[in-house]
Short mmCIF file of N, CA and C and ligand atoms in Angstrom, two decimals:
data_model
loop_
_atom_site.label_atom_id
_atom_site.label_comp_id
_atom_site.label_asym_id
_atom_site.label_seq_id
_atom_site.Cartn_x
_atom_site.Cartn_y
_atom_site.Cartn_z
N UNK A 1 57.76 -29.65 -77.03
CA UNK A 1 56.39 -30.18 -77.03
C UNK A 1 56.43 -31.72 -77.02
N UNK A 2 55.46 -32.38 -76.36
CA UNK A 2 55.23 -33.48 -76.68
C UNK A 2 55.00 -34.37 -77.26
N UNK A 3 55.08 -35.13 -78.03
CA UNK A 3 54.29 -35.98 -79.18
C UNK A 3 53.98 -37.22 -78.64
N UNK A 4 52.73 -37.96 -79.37
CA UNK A 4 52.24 -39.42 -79.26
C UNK A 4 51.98 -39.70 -80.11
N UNK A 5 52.29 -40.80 -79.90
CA UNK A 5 51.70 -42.72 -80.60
C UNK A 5 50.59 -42.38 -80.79
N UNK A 6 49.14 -42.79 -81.54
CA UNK A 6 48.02 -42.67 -81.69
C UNK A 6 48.16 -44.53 -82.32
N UNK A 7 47.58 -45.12 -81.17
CA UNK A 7 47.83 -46.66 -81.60
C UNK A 7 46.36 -46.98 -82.23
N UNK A 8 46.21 -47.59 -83.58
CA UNK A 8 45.12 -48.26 -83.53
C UNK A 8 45.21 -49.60 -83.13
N UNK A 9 44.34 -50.15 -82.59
CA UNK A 9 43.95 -51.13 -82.18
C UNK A 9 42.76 -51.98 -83.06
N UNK A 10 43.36 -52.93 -83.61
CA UNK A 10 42.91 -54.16 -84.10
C UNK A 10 42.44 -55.64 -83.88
N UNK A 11 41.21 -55.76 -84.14
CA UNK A 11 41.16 -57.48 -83.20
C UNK A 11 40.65 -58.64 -84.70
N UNK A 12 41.45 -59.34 -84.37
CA UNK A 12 40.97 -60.15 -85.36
C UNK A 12 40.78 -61.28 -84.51
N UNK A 13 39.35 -61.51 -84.54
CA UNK A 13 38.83 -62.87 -83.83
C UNK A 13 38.25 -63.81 -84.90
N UNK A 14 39.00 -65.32 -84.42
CA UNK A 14 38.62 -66.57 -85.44
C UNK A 14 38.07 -67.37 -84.92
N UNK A 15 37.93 -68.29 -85.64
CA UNK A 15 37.12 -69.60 -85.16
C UNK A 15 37.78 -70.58 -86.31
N UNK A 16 38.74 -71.66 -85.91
CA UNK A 16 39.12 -72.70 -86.72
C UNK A 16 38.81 -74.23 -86.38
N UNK A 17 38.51 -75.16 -86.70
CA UNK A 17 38.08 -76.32 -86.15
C UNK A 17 39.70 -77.19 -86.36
N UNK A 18 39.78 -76.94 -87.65
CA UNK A 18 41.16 -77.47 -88.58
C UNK A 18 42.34 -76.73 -89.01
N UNK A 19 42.63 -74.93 -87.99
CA UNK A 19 43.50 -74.45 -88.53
C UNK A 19 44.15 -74.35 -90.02
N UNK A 20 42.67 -74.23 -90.30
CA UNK A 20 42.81 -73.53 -92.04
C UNK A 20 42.25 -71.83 -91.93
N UNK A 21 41.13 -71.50 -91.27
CA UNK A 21 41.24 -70.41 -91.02
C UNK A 21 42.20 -69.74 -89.85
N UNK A 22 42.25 -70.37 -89.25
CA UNK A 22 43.73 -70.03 -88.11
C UNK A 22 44.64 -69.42 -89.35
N UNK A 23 45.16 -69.55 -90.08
CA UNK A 23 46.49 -69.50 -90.63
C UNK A 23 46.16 -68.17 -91.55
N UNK A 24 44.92 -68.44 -91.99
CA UNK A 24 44.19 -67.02 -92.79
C UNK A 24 44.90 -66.00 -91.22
N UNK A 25 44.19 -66.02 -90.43
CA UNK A 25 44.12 -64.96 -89.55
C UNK A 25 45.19 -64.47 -89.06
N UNK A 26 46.25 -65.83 -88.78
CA UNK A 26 47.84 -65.34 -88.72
C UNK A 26 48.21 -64.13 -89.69
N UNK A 27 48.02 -64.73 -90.83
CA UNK A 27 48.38 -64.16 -92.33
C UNK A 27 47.69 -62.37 -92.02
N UNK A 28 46.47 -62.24 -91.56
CA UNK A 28 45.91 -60.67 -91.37
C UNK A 28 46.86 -60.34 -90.66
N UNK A 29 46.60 -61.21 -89.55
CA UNK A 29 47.23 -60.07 -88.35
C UNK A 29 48.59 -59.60 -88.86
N UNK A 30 49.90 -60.32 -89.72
CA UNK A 30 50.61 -60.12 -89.72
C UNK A 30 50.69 -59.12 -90.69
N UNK A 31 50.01 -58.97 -91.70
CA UNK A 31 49.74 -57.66 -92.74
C UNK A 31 49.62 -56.54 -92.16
N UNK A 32 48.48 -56.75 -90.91
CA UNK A 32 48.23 -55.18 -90.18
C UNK A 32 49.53 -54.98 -88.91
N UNK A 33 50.28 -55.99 -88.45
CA UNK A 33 51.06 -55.23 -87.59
C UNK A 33 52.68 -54.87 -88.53
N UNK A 34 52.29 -54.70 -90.10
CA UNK A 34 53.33 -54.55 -91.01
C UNK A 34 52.98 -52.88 -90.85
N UNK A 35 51.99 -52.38 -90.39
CA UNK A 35 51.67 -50.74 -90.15
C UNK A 35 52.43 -50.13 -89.23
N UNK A 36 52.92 -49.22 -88.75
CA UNK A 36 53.53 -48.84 -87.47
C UNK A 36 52.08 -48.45 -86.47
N UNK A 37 52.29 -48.61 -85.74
CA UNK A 37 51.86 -47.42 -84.27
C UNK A 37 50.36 -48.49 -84.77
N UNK A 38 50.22 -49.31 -85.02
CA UNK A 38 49.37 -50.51 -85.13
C UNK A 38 49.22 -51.88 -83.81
N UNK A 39 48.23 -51.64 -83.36
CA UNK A 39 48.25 -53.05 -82.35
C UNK A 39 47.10 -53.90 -82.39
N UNK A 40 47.94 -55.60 -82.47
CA UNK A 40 46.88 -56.58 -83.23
C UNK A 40 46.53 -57.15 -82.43
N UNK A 41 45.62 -57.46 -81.73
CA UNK A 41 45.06 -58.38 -81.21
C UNK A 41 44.74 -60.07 -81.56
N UNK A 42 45.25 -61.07 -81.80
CA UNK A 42 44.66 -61.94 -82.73
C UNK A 42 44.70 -63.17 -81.72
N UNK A 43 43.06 -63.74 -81.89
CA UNK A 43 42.53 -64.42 -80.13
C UNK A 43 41.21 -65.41 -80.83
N UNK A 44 41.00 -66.40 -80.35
CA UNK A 44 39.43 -67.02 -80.76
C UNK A 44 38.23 -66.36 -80.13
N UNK A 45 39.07 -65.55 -78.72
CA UNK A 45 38.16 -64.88 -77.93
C UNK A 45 38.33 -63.69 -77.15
N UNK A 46 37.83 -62.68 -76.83
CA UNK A 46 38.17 -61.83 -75.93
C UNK A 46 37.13 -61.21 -75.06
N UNK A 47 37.09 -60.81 -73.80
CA UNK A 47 35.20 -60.66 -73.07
C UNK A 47 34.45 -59.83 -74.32
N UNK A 48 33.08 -59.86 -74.38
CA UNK A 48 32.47 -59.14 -75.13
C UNK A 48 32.87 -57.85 -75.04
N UNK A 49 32.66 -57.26 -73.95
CA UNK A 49 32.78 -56.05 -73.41
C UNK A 49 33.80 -55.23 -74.21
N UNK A 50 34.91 -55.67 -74.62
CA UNK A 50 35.97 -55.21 -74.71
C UNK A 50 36.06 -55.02 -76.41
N UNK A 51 35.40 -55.57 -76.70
CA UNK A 51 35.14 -55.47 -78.51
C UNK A 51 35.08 -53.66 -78.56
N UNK A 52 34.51 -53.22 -78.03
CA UNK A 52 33.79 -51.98 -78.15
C UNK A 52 35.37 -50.70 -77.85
N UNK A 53 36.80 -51.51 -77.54
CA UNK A 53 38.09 -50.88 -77.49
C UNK A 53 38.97 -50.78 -78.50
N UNK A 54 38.42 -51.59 -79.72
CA UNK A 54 39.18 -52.02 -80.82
C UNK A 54 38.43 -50.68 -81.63
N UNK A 55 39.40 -50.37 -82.57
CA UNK A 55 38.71 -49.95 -83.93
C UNK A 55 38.37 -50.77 -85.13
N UNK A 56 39.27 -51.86 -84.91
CA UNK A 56 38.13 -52.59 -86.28
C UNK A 56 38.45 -53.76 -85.63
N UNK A 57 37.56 -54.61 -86.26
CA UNK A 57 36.89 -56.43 -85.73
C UNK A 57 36.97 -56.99 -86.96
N UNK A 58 38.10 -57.69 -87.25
CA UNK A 58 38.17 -58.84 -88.33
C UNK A 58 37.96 -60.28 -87.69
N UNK A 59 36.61 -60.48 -88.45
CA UNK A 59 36.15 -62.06 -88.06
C UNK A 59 36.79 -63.21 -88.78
N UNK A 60 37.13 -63.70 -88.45
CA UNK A 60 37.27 -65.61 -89.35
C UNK A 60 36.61 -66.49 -88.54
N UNK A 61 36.44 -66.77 -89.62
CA UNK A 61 35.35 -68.09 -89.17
C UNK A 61 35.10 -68.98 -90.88
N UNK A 62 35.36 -70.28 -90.16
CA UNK A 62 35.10 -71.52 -91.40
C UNK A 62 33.50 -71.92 -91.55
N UNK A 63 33.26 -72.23 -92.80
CA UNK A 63 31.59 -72.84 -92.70
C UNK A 63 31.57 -73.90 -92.17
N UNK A 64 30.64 -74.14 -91.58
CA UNK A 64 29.81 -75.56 -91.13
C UNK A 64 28.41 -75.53 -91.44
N UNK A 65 28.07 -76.88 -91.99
CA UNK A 65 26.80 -76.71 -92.04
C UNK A 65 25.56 -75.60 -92.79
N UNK A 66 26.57 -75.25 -93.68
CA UNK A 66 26.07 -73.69 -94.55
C UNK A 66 25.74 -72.79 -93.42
N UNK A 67 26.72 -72.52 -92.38
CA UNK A 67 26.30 -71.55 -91.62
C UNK A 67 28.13 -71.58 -90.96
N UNK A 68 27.47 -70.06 -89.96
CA UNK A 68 28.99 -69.72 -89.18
C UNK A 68 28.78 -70.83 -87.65
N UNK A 69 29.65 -71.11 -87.10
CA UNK A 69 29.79 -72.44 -86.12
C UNK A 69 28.96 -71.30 -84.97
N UNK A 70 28.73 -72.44 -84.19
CA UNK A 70 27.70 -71.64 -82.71
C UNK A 70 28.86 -71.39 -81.87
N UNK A 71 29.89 -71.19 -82.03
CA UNK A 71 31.15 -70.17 -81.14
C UNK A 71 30.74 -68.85 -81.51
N UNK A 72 30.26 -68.69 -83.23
CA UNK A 72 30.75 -67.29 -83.64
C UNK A 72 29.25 -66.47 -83.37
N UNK A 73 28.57 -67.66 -83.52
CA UNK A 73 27.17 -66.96 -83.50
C UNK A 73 26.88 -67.09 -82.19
N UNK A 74 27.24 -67.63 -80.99
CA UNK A 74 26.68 -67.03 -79.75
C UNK A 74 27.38 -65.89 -79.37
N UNK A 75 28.64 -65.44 -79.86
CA UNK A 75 29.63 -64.13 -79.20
C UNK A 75 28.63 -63.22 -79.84
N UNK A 76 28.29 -62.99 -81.13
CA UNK A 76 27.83 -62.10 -81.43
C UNK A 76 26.34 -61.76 -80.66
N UNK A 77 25.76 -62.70 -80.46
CA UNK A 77 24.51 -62.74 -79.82
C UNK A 77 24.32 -61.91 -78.24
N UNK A 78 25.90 -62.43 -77.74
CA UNK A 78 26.25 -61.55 -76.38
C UNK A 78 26.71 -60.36 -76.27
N UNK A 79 27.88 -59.82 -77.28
CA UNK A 79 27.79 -58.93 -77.81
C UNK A 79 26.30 -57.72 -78.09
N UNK A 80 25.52 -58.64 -78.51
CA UNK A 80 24.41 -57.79 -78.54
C UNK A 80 23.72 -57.38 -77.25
N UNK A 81 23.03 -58.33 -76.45
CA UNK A 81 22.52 -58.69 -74.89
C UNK A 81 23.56 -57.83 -74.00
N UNK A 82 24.77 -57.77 -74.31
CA UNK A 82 25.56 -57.09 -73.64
C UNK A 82 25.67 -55.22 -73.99
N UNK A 83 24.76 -54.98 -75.30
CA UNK A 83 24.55 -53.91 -75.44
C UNK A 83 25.95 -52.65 -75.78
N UNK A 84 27.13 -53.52 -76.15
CA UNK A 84 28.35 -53.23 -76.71
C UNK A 84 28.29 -52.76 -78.10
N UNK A 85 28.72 -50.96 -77.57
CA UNK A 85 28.17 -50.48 -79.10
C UNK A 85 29.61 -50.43 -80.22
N UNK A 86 29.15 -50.89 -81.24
CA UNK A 86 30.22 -51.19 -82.48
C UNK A 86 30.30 -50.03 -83.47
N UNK A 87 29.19 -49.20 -83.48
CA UNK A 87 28.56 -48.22 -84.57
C UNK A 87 29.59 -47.40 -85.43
N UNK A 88 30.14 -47.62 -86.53
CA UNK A 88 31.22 -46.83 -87.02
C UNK A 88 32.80 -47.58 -87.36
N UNK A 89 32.89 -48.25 -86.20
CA UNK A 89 34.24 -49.77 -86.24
C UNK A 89 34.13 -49.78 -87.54
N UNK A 90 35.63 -50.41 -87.93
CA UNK A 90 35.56 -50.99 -89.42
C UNK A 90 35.39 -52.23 -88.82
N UNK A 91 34.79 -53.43 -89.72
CA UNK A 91 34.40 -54.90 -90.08
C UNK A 91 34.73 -55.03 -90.70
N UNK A 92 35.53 -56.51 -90.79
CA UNK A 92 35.74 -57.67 -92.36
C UNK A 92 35.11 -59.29 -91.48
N UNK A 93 35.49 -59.89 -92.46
CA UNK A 93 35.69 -60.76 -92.27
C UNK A 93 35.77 -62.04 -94.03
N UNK A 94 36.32 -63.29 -93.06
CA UNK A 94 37.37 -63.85 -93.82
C UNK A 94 37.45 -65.77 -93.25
N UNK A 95 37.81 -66.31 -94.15
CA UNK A 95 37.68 -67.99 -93.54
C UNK A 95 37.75 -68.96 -94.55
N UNK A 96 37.58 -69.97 -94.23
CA UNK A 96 38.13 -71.08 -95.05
C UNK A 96 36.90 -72.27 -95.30
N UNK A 97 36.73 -72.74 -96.12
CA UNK A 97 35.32 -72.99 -96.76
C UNK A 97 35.42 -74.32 -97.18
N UNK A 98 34.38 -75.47 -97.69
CA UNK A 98 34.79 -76.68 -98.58
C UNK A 98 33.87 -76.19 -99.77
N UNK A 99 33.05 -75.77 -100.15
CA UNK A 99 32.35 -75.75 -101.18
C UNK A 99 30.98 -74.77 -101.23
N UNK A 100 30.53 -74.22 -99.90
CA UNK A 100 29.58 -73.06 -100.28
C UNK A 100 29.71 -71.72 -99.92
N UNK A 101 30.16 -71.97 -98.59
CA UNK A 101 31.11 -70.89 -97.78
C UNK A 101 30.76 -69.72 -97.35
N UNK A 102 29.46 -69.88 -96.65
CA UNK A 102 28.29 -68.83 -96.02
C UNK A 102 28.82 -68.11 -94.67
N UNK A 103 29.74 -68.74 -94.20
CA UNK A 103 29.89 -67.89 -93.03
C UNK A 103 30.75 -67.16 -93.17
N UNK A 104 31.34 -66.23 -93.73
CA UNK A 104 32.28 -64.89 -93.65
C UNK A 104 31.00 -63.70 -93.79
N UNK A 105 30.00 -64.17 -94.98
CA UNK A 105 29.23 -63.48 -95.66
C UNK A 105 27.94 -63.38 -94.20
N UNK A 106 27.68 -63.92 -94.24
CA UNK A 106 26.65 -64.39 -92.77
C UNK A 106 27.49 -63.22 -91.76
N UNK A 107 28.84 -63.48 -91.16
CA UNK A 107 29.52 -62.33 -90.55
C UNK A 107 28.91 -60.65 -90.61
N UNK A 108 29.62 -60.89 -92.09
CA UNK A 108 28.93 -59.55 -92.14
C UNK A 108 28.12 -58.83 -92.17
N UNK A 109 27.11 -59.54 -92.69
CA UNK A 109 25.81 -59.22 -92.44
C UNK A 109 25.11 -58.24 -91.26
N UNK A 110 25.41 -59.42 -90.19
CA UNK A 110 25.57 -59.04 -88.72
C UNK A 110 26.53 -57.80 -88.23
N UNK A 111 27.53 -57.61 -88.71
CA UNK A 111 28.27 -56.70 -88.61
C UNK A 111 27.96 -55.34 -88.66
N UNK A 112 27.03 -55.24 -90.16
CA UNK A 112 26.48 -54.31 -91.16
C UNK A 112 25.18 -53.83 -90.33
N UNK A 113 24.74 -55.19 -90.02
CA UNK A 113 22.83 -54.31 -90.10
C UNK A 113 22.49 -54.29 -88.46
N UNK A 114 23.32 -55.47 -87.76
CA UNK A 114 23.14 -55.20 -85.94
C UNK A 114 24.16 -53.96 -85.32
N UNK A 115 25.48 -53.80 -85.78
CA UNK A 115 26.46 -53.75 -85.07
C UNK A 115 26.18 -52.21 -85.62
N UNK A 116 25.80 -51.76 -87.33
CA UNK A 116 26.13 -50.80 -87.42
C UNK A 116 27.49 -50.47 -88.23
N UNK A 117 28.35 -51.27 -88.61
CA UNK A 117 29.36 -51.14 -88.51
C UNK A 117 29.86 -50.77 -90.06
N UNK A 118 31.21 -50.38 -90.45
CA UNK A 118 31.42 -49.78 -91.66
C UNK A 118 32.01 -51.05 -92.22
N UNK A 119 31.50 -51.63 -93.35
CA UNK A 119 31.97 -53.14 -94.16
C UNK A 119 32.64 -52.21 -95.27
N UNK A 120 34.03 -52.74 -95.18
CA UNK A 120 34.07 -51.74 -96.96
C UNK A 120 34.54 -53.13 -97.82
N UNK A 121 35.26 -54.33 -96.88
CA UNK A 121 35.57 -55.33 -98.16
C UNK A 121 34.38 -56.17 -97.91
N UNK A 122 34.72 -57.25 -99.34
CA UNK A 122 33.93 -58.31 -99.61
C UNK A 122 34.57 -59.28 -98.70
N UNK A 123 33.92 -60.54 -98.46
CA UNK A 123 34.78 -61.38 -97.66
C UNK A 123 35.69 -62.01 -98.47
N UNK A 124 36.82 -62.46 -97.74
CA UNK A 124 37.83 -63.28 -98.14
C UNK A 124 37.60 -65.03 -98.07
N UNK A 125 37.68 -65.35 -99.06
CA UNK A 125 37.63 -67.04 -98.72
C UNK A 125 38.86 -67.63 -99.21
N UNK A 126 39.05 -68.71 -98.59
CA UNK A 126 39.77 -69.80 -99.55
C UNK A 126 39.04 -71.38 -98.64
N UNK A 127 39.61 -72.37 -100.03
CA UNK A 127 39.11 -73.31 -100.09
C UNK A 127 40.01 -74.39 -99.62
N UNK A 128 39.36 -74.35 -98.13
CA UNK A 128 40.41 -75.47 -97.27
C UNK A 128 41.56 -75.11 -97.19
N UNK A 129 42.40 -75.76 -97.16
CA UNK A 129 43.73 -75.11 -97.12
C UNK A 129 44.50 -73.91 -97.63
N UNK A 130 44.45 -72.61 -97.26
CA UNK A 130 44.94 -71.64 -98.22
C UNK A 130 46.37 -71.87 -98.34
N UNK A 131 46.43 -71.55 -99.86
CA UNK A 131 47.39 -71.41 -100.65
C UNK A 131 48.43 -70.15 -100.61
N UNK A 132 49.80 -70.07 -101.20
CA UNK A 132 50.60 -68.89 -100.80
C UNK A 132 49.85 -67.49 -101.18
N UNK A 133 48.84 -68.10 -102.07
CA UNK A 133 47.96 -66.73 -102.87
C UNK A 133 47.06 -66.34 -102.34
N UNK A 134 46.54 -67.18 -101.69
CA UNK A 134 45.41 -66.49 -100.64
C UNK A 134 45.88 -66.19 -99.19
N UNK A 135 47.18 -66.84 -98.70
CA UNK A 135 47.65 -66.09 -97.61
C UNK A 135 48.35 -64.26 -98.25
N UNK A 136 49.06 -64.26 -98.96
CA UNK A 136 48.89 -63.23 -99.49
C UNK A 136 48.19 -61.92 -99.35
N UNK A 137 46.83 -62.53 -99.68
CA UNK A 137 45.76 -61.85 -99.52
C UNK A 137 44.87 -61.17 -98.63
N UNK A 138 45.32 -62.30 -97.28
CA UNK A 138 45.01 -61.92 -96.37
C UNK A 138 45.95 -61.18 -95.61
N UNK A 139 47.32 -61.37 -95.78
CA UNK A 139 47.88 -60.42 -95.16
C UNK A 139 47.78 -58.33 -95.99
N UNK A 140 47.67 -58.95 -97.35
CA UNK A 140 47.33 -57.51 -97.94
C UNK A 140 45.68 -56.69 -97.21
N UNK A 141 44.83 -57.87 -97.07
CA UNK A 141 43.49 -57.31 -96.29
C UNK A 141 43.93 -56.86 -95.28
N UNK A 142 44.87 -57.10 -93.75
CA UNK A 142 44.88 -56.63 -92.74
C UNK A 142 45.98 -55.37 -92.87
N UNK A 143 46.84 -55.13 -94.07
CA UNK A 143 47.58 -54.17 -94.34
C UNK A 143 47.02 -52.99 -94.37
N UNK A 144 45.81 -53.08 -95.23
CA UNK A 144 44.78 -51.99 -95.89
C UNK A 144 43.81 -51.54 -94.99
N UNK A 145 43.64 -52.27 -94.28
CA UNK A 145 42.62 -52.11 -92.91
C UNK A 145 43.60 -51.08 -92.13
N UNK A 146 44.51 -51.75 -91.94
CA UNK A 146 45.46 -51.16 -90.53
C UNK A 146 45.84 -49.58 -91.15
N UNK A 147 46.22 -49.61 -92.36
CA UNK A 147 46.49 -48.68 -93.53
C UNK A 147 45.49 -47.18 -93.36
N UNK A 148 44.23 -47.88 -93.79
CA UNK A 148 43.07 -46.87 -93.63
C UNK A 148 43.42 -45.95 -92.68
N UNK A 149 43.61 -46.31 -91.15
CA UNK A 149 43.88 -45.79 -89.90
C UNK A 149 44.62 -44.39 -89.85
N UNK A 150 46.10 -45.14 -90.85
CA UNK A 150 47.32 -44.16 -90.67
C UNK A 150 46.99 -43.11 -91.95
N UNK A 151 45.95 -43.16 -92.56
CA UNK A 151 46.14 -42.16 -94.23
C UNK A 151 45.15 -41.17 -93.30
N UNK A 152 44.27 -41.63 -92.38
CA UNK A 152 43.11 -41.13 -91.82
C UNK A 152 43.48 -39.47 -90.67
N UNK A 153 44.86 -39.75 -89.67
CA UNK A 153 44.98 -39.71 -89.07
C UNK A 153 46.44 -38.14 -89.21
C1 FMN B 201 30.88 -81.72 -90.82
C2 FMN B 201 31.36 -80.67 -91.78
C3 FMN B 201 30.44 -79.83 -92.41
C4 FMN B 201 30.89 -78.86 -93.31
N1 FMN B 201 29.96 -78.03 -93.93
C5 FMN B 201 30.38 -77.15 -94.89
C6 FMN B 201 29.43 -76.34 -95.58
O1 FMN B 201 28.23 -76.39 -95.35
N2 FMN B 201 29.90 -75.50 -96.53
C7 FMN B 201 31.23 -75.38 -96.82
O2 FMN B 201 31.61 -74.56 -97.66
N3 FMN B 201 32.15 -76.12 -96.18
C8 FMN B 201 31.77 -77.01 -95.21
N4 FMN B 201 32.69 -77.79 -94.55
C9 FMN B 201 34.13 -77.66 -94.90
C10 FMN B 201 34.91 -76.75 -93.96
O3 FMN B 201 34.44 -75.41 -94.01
C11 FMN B 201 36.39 -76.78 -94.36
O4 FMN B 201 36.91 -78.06 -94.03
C12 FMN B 201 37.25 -75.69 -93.78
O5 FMN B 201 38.52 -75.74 -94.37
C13 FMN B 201 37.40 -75.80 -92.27
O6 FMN B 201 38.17 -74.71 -91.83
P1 FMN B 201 38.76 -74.61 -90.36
O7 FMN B 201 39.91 -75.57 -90.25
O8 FMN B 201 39.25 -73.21 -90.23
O9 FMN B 201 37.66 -74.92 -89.38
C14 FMN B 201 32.27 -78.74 -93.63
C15 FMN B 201 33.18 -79.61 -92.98
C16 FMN B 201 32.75 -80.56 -92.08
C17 FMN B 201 33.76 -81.46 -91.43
#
């Protein structure tokens, strides 16, 4: 008999100005391709269209301006207009902050109440530069994500 791979597929899309959330997102991706039969995607961008091939969408994105930057908020906007259904996907998201740090939370939101989508963590922050403890963390977030998949399956 035959057997297969059953790959999940993972995208973790960021947005860094200063490669402080860049390094968060390194840190996921490398937690979730610590899974077997796991495939990471990790990109600032990929066509909208194609969101809808992944099983889960981990966002990063840094605050600006007490908000998520207009990279993250026009994809999602096209994403929508483009009518790319998410309904069920797992969502996180995760980023690097100076002091109020609205856009991971802002993420999800969108994630949750447009996309539909299943949020099970809180967001991840750190403050400017993450530390060995919050890279850590993020690689344990994309472990548990990727994780879910294989206990599921
Ligand atoms: C012009 C400007 C505005 C910012 N506004 C906020 C803000 O409203 N809230 C906040 O928590 N951090 C704010 N920050 C801090 C950034 O989120 C922080 O520097 C972060 O580490 C940037 O991450 P990145 O390198 O991934 O883009 C601001 C930084 C700049 C330069």
């Amino acid at each position: 008999m035959l057997g297969y791979v059953w790959m999940v597929k993972i995208l973790i899309l960021y947005y860094s100005r200063t490669g402080n959330t860049e390094k968060m997102a390194r840190a996921v991706a490398d937690g979730a391709k610590s899974i077997p039969a796991t495939k990471v995607e990790l990109n600032y961008y990929v066509p909208e269209e194609d969101v809808a091939s992944y099983d889960a969408v981990l966002v990063g994105t840094s605050t600006y301006h007490h908000d998520m930057p207009g990279t993250i908020k026009n994809y999602f906007e096209e994403v929508a207009v483009k009518n790319v259904n998410l309904k069920g996907k797992v969502g996180a998201a995760f980023g690097s902050y100076g002091w109020s740090g609205e856009a991971p939370k802002l993420v999800l939101e969108i994630l949750k109440n447009r996309f539909e989508m299943n949020v099970t963590e809180a967001p991840l922050l750190a403050k400017y530069t993450p530390d060995q403890a919050i890279l850590e963390e993020c690689f344990q977030l994309g472990k548990r994500i990727a994780e879910s998949f294989a206990t599921k399956s």
